Coordinates of C-alpha atoms in Angstrom, one line a residue:
M1 CA 19.1 2.7 15.7
T2 CA 22.1 5.1 15.5
R3 CA 22.2 8.8 15.8
S4 CA 24.3 11.4 14.0
R5 CA 24.8 15.1 14.9
P6 CA 26.5 18.0 13.0
V7 CA 30.2 18.3 13.8
G8 CA 31.5 21.6 15.2
P9 CA 35.1 23.0 14.9
A10 CA 36.2 21.9 18.4
L11 CA 34.9 18.4 17.9
A12 CA 36.5 18.3 14.4
L13 CA 39.9 19.0 16.0
A14 CA 39.4 16.3 18.6
L15 CA 38.4 13.8 15.9
A16 CA 41.6 14.7 14.0
L17 CA 43.7 13.9 17.0
V18 CA 41.9 10.6 17.5
V19 CA 42.6 9.7 13.8
L20 CA 46.3 10.7 14.3
G21 CA 46.5 8.5 17.3
A22 CA 45.0 5.6 15.3
A23 CA 47.7 6.1 12.7
C24 CA 50.3 5.7 15.4
G25 CA 49.1 2.2 16.4
A26 CA 46.1 2.9 18.7
E27 CA 43.1 0.6 18.5
P28 CA 40.3 2.2 16.5
R29 CA 37.1 2.7 18.6
P30 CA 34.0 1.2 17.0
D31 CA 31.0 3.5 16.5
A32 CA 28.8 3.6 19.6
V33 CA 25.4 2.0 19.0
G34 CA 22.9 2.3 21.9
A35 CA 19.2 2.9 22.4
G36 CA 17.7 4.9 19.5
I37 CA 14.6 4.2 17.4
D38 CA 13.0 1.1 15.9
A39 CA 10.6 1.0 13.0
E40 CA 8.2 -1.2 11.1
L41 CA 5.9 -0.8 8.0
R42 CA 2.2 -1.3 8.3
Q43 CA -0.8 -0.8 6.0
S44 CA -4.5 -0.9 6.9
S45 CA -7.3 -1.2 4.3
L46 CA -7.9 2.5 4.8
D47 CA -4.2 3.2 4.1
A48 CA -4.4 1.2 0.9
A49 CA -7.5 3.1 -0.1
R50 CA -5.6 6.4 0.5
G51 CA -2.6 5.2 -1.5
Q52 CA -0.3 5.1 1.4
M53 CA 1.5 3.0 3.9
Q54 CA 2.7 3.9 7.4
V55 CA 6.1 3.7 9.0
W56 CA 5.7 3.2 12.8
V57 CA 8.6 4.6 14.7
A58 CA 9.3 3.6 18.4
N59 CA 11.1 6.4 20.3
D60 CA 13.6 4.5 22.5
T61 CA 16.1 7.4 22.7
G62 CA 15.2 8.1 26.4
A63 CA 14.0 11.6 25.6
A64 CA 11.1 13.3 23.8
Q65 CA 11.9 14.0 20.1
V66 CA 10.4 16.5 17.7
P67 CA 10.8 15.2 14.1
T68 CA 11.4 17.8 11.4
S69 CA 11.5 15.1 8.7
V70 CA 10.9 11.3 8.4
R71 CA 12.3 9.6 5.3
Y72 CA 11.8 6.0 4.2
L73 CA 14.6 4.6 2.0
D74 CA 14.3 1.4 -0.1
D75 CA 16.5 0.0 -2.8
R76 CA 13.4 -0.8 -4.9
L77 CA 12.4 2.9 -5.1
A78 CA 13.8 5.7 -7.2
G79 CA 14.1 7.9 -4.2
P80 CA 13.1 8.3 -0.5
L81 CA 9.4 8.6 0.6
E82 CA 8.8 11.6 2.9
G83 CA 6.6 11.0 5.9
D84 CA 3.7 13.3 6.7
R85 CA 1.7 14.3 9.8
L86 CA 5.0 15.1 11.7
R87 CA 4.3 15.5 15.4
P88 CA 6.3 15.2 18.7
M89 CA 7.2 11.8 20.0
A90 CA 7.2 11.3 23.7
A91 CA 10.0 9.0 25.2
G92 CA 8.8 5.4 24.8
A93 CA 6.0 6.3 22.4
Q94 CA 5.4 4.6 19.0
I95 CA 3.9 6.8 16.3
G96 CA 2.8 6.1 12.7
F97 CA 3.8 8.5 9.9
G98 CA 2.0 8.3 6.5
L99 CA 4.1 7.5 3.5
P100 CA 2.4 8.4 0.2
L101 CA 3.1 5.5 -2.3
P102 CA 4.4 6.5 -5.8
L103 CA 1.9 6.3 -8.5
R104 CA 4.6 5.6 -11.1
P105 CA 7.0 3.3 -9.4
P106 CA 9.9 1.6 -11.2
C107 CA 8.4 -1.4 -13.0
G108 CA 10.7 -3.9 -14.8
A109 CA 10.0 -7.2 -16.5
E110 CA 10.8 -8.9 -13.2
P111 CA 10.1 -7.7 -9.6
A112 CA 13.1 -5.9 -8.1
P113 CA 14.8 -7.9 -5.4
R114 CA 14.1 -6.9 -1.8
G115 CA 17.1 -5.1 -0.3
A116 CA 17.8 -2.7 2.5
Q117 CA 14.8 -0.9 4.1
R118 CA 15.7 2.1 6.3
V119 CA 14.2 5.1 8.0
E120 CA 15.9 8.4 8.9
V121 CA 14.3 10.7 11.5
R122 CA 15.7 14.3 11.8
T123 CA 14.8 16.3 14.8
D124 CA 14.7 19.9 15.9
E125 CA 17.8 19.3 18.0
G126 CA 19.8 18.7 14.8
D127 CA 20.1 14.9 15.4
T128 CA 19.5 12.2 12.8
W129 CA 18.3 8.9 14.1
R130 CA 18.5 5.9 11.7
S131 CA 17.1 2.4 11.9
A132 CA 16.4 -0.7 9.7
V133 CA 12.7 -1.1 9.1
A134 CA 10.9 -4.4 9.8
D135 CA 8.4 -5.4 7.1
E136 CA 7.2 -9.0 7.8
T137 CA 4.4 -8.9 5.2
D138 CA 6.5 -7.0 2.5
V139 CA 4.0 -4.1 2.4
L140 CA 6.0 -2.3 -0.3
G141 CA 6.7 -5.4 -2.4
R142 CA 3.0 -6.2 -2.5
Y143 CA 2.2 -2.7 -3.5
L144 CA 4.8 -2.6 -6.3
A145 CA 3.5 -6.0 -7.7
S146 CA -0.1 -4.7 -7.6
R147 CA 0.6 -1.2 -9.0
C148 CA 2.9 -2.4 -11.8
L149 CA 0.3 -5.0 -12.8
E150 CA -2.4 -2.3 -12.7
L151 CA -0.3 0.0 -15.0
A152 CA 0.3 -2.9 -17.4
V153 CA -3.4 -3.7 -17.5
A154 CA -4.3 -0.1 -18.0
E155 CA -2.4 -0.2 -21.3
V156 CA -4.7 -3.0 -22.5
A157 CA -8.1 -2.1 -21.0
G158 CA -9.9 0.0 -18.4
L159 CA -11.9 -1.7 -15.7
R160 CA -14.7 0.1 -13.9
W161 CA -17.7 -0.9 -11.7
L162 CA -21.1 0.3 -12.6
P163 CA -23.9 0.9 -10.0
V164 CA -25.5 -2.2 -8.6
R165 CA -28.9 -3.1 -10.1
H166 CA -31.5 -4.6 -7.8
D167 CA -35.3 -4.7 -7.2
G168 CA -35.2 -3.4 -3.6
R169 CA -36.8 -6.5 -2.1
R170 CA -35.7 -8.1 1.1
G171 CA -33.5 -11.2 0.6
S172 CA -33.1 -10.5 -3.1
T173 CA -29.8 -10.6 -5.1
G174 CA -28.4 -7.8 -7.2
T175 CA -26.3 -7.5 -10.3
L176 CA -22.7 -6.2 -10.1
T177 CA -21.4 -5.1 -13.5
L178 CA -17.8 -4.7 -14.5
A179 CA -17.4 -2.5 -17.5
V180 CA -14.3 -3.3 -19.7
R181 CA -13.1 -0.8 -22.3
P182 CA -10.1 -2.0 -24.4
T183 CA -7.6 0.7 -25.3
G184 CA -7.5 -0.2 -29.0
E185 CA -3.7 -1.0 -29.0
P186 CA -3.3 -4.4 -30.7
G187 CA -1.2 -7.3 -29.5
H188 CA -2.4 -8.1 -26.0
V189 CA -5.0 -10.5 -24.5
L190 CA -6.4 -10.1 -21.0
F191 CA -8.3 -13.0 -19.3
L192 CA -10.6 -12.2 -16.3
D193 CA -10.6 -15.4 -14.4
T194 CA -12.0 -14.7 -10.9
V195 CA -13.5 -11.9 -8.8
S196 CA -13.4 -12.2 -5.0
G197 CA -16.1 -10.9 -2.7
T198 CA -15.7 -8.2 0.0
P199 CA -17.1 -7.8 3.6
L200 CA -20.1 -6.1 1.9
L201 CA -20.8 -8.2 -1.2
G202 CA -20.3 -11.8 -2.2
A203 CA -21.1 -14.1 -5.1
A204 CA -24.6 -15.5 -5.1
G205 CA -24.4 -19.3 -4.7
A206 CA -20.6 -19.5 -4.9
A207 CA -17.4 -18.7 -3.0
H208 CA -16.4 -16.2 -5.6
W209 CA -17.3 -15.2 -9.2
S210 CA -15.7 -16.9 -12.2
P211 CA -16.4 -14.7 -15.2
G212 CA -13.9 -16.5 -17.5
V213 CA -13.9 -13.5 -19.9
R214 CA -11.3 -13.0 -22.7
V215 CA -10.5 -9.4 -23.7
R216 CA -8.5 -8.4 -26.7
S217 CA -6.7 -5.1 -26.4
D218 CA -8.1 -4.0 -29.8
G219 CA -11.5 -5.6 -29.2
E220 CA -15.0 -4.1 -28.4
P221 CA -16.1 -2.8 -25.0
L222 CA -18.1 -5.3 -23.0
L223 CA -20.0 -5.6 -19.8
V224 CA -19.5 -8.5 -17.3
P225 CA -22.6 -9.1 -15.1
L226 CA -22.0 -10.8 -11.7
E227 CA -24.9 -11.9 -9.5
A228 CA -24.3 -10.7 -6.0
R229 CA -25.7 -11.2 -2.5
A230 CA -25.3 -9.3 0.8
A231 CA -22.2 -10.8 2.5
R232 CA -23.4 -9.8 6.0
C233 CA -26.6 -8.3 7.5
D234 CA -25.4 -6.2 10.4
D235 CA -24.7 -2.5 10.8
H236 CA -21.0 -3.2 11.5
V237 CA -20.4 -4.1 7.8
F238 CA -21.0 -0.4 7.0
M239 CA -18.1 0.5 9.3
E240 CA -15.5 -1.5 7.4
G241 CA -12.6 0.4 5.9
G242 CA -11.8 1.0 2.3
G243 CA -11.9 -2.7 1.5
S244 CA -15.7 -3.1 1.7
T245 CA -16.1 -2.2 -2.0
A246 CA -12.6 -3.1 -3.3
F247 CA -12.7 -6.4 -5.3
R248 CA -9.7 -8.5 -6.2
V249 CA -9.8 -9.6 -9.8
G250 CA -7.7 -12.6 -10.7
L251 CA -6.4 -12.2 -14.2
R252 CA -3.8 -13.1 -16.8
L253 CA -2.2 -10.5 -19.1
D254 CA -0.5 -12.4 -21.9
D255 CA 1.8 -14.7 -20.0
R256 CA 1.6 -12.8 -16.7
G257 CA -0.8 -13.6 -13.9
G258 CA -1.8 -11.8 -10.8
Q259 CA -4.6 -10.1 -8.9
L260 CA -5.8 -6.5 -9.5
L261 CA -7.7 -4.5 -6.9
V262 CA -10.6 -2.7 -8.6
R263 CA -12.4 -0.2 -6.3
M264 CA -15.9 1.1 -6.7
G265 CA -16.3 4.8 -7.3
E266 CA -18.7 6.9 -5.1
R267 CA -21.8 6.3 -7.2
A268 CA -21.3 2.6 -7.4
T269 CA -20.4 2.4 -3.7
A270 CA -23.6 4.2 -2.7
S271 CA -25.7 1.8 -4.8
A272 CA -23.9 -1.2 -3.2
V273 CA -24.7 0.1 0.3
A274 CA -28.3 0.7 -0.7
F275 CA -28.6 -2.8 -2.1
V276 CA -27.3 -4.4 1.0
R277 CA -29.6 -2.4 3.3
D278 CA -32.6 -3.3 1.2
S279 CA -31.7 -6.9 0.8
C280 CA -31.0 -7.2 4.6
G281 CA -34.0 -5.2 5.6
L282 CA -31.9 -2.7 7.6

C-alpha cells in the first residue's frame, strides 16, 4: 500500500543530508506507510472462458488516480502480467483490471510454491502505488495446475466435443460425444475416469458420467458417447457465463491425476442449446 515518486535534485540533496545525519548517530526514520491501495484477485466463469483473471484495486489514496500501467507480479510466473482496460479511479472506488493469463506458463514436475503476490499501479502524476494482493481461492495456482495438465495431456491426445445428437422430442435425452485423437507418440497412457455436468447439460440417470476409457498415446482415435439430459428447463440457463458448456474431465495421465476443463466450440455449443430447448419445450 506504499507509494513511490521520482526523486528530484533538491530532494536528493535533502536525502543525502539525512543519511549523513544518520551516520553521525541520529535514529533512522522508517518508511512512512499510510493509506494507499488494496488489491485482490478474482475470476468469473466468463473471465476463465476469456483466458484471463482480474485484479481488483481499491483506491484508498484519498484522491482520484489515473493509472498508466497496472502490473501483477508473482513468483510463480516468468514475468509480470500487464493489466488492460486502464481507466480513472475515483477516490474510494474499486475497479477490476483484466490480466491475460499466459498460454505457456512455467510447468515443472511439481507445482511451484506459492510466494509473494503483488501489484504495482503507476499513475499520470508519476506516482507508483504498491500493494500485496489477496487471493483466498488461489486463482493463479488453480490456473497453473489446470493449464500445465492441459499442456501435458495435449502431448498425448487431443480432446474435442462433437455436436449433440438428439431426436428433437420434448423430454428426450441426447448424446454428447467426446472425440479423442492420440498424438501417436508412444509411452503414455491416459485414463478418462469422469465427466461432470454443467448448468446446461447433465448425465442421464446419474450424478456424472463415468466413461472409464483407457487411451494409449500411440493408439487409434476413438469416440466416447455420453447420454445427456437437460440440466434445467428455464430461460435463465441460457444466460449462464462461459461455464455452461465447459465440462470438467477427471483423468489420470500416467501417474498424475487431475481435472481438465474441455470447452465446446461454437458448433457444438449451438447444438447443445438447441437440444435443451427442444427437450424442455422452450
